[in-house]
PDB file of C-alpha atoms in Angstrom:
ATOM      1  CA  UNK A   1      75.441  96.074 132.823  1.00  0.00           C
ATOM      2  CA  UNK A   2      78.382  98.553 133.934  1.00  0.00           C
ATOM      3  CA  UNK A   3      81.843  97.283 133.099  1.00  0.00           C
ATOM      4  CA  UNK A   4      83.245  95.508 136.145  1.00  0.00           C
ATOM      5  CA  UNK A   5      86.453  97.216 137.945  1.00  0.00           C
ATOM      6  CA  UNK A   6      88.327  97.002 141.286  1.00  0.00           C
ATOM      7  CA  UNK A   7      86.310 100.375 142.101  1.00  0.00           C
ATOM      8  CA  UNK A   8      82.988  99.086 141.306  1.00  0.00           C
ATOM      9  CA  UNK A   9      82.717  95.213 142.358  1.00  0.00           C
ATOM     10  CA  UNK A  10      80.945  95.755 145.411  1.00  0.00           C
ATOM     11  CA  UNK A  11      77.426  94.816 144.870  1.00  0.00           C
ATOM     12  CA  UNK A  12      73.852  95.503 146.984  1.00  0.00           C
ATOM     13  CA  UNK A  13      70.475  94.090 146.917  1.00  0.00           C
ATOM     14  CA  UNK A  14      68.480  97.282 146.979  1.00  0.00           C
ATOM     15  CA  UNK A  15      65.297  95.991 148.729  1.00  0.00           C
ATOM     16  CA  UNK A  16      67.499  94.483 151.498  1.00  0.00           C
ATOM     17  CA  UNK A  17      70.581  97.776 151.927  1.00  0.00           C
ATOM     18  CA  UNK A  18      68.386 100.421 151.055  1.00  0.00           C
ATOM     19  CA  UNK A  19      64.348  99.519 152.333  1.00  0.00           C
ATOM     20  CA  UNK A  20      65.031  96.858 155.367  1.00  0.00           C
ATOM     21  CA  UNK A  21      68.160  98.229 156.935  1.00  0.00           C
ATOM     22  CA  UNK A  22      66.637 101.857 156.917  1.00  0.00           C
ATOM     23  CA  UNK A  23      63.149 100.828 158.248  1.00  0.00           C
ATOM     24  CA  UNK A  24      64.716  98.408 160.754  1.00  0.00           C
ATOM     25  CA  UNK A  25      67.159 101.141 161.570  1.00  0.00           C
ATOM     26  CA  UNK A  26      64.012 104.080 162.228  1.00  0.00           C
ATOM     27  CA  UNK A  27      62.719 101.184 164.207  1.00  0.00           C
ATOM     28  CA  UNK A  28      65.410 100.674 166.284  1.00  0.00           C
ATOM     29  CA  UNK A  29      66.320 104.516 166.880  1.00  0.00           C
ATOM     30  CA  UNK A  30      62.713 105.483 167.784  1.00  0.00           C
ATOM     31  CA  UNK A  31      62.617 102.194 170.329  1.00  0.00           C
ATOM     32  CA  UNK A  32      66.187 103.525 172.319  1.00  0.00           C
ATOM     33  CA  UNK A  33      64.359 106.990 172.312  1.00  0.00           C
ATOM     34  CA  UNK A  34      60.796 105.806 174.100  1.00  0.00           C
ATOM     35  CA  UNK A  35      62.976 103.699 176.345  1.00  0.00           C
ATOM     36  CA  UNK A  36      64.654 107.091 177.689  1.00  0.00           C
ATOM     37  CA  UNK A  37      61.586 109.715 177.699  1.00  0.00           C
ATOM     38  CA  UNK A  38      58.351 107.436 178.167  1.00  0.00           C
ATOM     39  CA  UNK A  39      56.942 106.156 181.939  1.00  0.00           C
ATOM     40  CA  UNK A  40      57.762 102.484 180.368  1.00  0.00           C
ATOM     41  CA  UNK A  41      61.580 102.434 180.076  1.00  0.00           C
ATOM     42  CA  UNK A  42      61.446  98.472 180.515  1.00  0.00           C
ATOM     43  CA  UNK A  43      58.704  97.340 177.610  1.00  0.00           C
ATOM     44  CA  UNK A  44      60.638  99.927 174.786  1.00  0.00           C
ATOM     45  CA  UNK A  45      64.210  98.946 176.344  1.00  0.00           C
ATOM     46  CA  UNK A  46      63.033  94.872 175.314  1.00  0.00           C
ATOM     47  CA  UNK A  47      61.912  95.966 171.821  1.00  0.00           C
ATOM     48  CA  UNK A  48      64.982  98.006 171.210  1.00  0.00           C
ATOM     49  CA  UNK A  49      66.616  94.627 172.222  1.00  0.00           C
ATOM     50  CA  UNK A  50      64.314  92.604 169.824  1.00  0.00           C
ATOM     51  CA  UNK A  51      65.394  95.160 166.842  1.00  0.00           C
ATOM     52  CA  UNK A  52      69.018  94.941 167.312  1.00  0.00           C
ATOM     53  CA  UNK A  53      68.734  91.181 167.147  1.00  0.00           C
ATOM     54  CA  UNK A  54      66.397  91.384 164.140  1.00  0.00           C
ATOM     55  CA  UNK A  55      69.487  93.538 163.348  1.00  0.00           C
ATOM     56  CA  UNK A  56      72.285  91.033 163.873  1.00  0.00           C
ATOM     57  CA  UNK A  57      70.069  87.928 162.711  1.00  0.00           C
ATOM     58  CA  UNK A  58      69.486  89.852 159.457  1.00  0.00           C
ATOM     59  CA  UNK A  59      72.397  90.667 158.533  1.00  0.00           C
ATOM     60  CA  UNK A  60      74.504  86.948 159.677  1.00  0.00           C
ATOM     61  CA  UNK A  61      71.797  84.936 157.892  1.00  0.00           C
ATOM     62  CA  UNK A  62      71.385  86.998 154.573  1.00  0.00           C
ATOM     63  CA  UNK A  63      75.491  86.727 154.065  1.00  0.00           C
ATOM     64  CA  UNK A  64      75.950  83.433 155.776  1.00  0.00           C
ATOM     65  CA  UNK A  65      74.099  80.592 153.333  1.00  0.00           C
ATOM     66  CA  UNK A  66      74.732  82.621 150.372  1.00  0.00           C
ATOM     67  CA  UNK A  67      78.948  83.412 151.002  1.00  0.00           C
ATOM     68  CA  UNK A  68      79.144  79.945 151.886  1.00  0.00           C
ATOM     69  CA  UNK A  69      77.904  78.271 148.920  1.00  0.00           C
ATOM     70  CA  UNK A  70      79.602  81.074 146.815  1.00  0.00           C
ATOM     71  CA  UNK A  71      82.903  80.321 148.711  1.00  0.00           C
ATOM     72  CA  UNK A  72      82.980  76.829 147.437  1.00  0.00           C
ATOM     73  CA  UNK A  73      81.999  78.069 143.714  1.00  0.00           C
ATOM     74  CA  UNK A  74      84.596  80.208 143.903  1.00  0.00           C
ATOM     75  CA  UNK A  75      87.165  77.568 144.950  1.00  0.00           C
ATOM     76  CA  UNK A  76      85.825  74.958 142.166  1.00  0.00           C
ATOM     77  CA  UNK A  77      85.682  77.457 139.437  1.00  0.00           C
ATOM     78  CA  UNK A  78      89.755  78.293 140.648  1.00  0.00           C
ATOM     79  CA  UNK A  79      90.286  74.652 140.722  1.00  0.00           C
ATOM     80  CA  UNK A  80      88.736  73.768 137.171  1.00  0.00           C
ATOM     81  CA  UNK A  81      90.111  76.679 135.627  1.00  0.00           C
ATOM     82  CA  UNK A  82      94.380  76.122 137.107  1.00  0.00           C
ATOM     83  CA  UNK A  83      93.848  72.713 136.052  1.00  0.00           C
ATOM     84  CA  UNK A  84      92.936  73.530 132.644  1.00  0.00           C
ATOM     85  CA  UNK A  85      95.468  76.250 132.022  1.00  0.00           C
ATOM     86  CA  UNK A  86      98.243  73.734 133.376  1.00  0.00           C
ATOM     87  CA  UNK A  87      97.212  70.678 133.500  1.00  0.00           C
ATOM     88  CA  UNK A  88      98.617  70.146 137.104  1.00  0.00           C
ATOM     89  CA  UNK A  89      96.165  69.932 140.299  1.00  0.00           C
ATOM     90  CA  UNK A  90      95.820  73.149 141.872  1.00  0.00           C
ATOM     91  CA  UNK A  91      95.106  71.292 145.764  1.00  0.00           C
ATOM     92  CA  UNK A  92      98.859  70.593 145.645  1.00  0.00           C
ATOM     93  CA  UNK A  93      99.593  74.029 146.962  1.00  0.00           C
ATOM     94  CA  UNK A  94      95.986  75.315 147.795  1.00  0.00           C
ATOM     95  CA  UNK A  95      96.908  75.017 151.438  1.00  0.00           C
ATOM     96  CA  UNK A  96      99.527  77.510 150.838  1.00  0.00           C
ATOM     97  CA  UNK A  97      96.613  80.667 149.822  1.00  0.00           C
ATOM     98  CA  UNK A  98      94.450  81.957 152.186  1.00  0.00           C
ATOM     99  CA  UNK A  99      90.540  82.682 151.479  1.00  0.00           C
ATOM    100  CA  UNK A 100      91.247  86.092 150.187  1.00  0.00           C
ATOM    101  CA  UNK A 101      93.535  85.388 148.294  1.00  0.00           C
ATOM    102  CA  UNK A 102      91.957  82.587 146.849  1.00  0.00           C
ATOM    103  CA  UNK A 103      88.787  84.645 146.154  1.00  0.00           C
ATOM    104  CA  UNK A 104      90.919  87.987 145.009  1.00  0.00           C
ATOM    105  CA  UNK A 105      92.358  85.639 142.454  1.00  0.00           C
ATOM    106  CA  UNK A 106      88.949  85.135 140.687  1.00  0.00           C
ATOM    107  CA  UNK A 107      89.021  88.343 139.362  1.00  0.00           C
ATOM    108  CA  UNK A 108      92.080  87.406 137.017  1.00  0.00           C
ATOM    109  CA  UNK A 109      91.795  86.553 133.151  1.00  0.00           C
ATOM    110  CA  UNK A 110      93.287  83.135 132.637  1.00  0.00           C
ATOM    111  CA  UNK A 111      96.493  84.589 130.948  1.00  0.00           C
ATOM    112  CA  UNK A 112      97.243  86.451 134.165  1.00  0.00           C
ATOM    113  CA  UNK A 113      96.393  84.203 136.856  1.00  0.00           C
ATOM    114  CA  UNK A 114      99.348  81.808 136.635  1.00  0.00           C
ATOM    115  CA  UNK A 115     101.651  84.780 137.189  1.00  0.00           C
ATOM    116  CA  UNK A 116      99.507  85.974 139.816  1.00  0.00           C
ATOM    117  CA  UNK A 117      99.450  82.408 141.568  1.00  0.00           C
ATOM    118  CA  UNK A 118     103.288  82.445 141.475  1.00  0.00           C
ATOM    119  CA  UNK A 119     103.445  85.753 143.102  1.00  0.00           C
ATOM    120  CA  UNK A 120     100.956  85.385 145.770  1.00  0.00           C
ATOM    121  CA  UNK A 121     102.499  82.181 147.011  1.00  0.00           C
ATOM    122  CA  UNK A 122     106.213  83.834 146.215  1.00  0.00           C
ATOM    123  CA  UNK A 123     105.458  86.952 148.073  1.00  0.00           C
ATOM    124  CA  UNK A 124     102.525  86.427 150.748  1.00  0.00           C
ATOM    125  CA  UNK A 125     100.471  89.252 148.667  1.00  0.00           C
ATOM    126  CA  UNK A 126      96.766  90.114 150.721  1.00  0.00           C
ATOM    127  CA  UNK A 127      93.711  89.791 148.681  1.00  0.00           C
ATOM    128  CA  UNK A 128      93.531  93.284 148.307  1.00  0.00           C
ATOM    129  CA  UNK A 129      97.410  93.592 146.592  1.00  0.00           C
ATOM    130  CA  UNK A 130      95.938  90.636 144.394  1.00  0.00           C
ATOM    131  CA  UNK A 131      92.933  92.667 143.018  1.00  0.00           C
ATOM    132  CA  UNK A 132      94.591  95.653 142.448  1.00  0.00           C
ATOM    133  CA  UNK A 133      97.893  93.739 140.077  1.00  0.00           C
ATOM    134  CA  UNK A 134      94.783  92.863 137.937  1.00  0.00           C
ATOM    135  CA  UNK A 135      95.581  94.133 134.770  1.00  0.00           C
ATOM    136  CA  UNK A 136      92.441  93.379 132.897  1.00  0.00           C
ATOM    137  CA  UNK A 137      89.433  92.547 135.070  1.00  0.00           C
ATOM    138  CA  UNK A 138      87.622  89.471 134.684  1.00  0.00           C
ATOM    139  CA  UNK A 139      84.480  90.467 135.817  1.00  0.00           C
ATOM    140  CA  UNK A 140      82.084  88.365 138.123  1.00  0.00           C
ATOM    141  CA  UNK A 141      78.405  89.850 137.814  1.00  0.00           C
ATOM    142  CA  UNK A 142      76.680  86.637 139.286  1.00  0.00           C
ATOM    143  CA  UNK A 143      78.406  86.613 143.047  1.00  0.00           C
ATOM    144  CA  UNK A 144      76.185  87.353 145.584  1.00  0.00           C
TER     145      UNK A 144
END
């Protein structure tokens, strides 16, 4: 596997970003152009409809079941590891971080993500600031 960076942590499922969403997408396309130069405007305007929700409905329930069950990994796996490192509970000031930060702060080795903690609460960083003050990536090849 290629070494895991800020540049490179985005991840797709081939079969799903680069097969479905193109065939769903010629689909779609050819639908909106029947509906404008055929004698049945109304019959390819309702499947250019139907695509756009297979569209939508694709694209909520392939991120929705699978981000929210990673979201709560994520927020264990902080949990266990703050606890460990300090020995103090890290839902005393978990209130205080918002999702992306939170999941931004996954990225950091264990000796940096006290530090990092202390900064993001000190200084309101977004998720974004948080991933790129990683100085040595701790790569997460198993999120969805």
């Amino acid at each position: 596997m290629k070494i895991q960076t800020y540049y490179n942590h985005i991840r797709f499922y081939p079969p799903h970003h680069f097969i479905y969403y193109p065939v769903l997408a010629v689909f779609l396309f050819g639908s909106i152009y029947f509906a404008f130069t055929t004698n049945e405007p109304l019959i390819w305007s309702f499947i250019s409809v139907c695509f756009i929700f297979l569209f939508y409905l694709a694209f909520m329930l392939r991120q929705h079941y699978a981000l929210t069950l990673q979201n709560r990994i994520v927020r264990l796996e902080l949990r266990y590891r703050y606890f460990t490192l300090t020995g103090k509970r890290f839902e005393e000031f978990e209130y205080k971080l918002t999702d992306d930060q939170i999941f931004a702060l996954r990225f950091a080795p264990d000796n940096e993500l006290i530090p990092l903690i202390e900064d993001t609460i000190k200084n309101s960083l977004p998720g974004d600031s948080i991933k790129k003050a990683i100085v040595h990536w701790k790569a997460d090849y198993n999120r969805v």
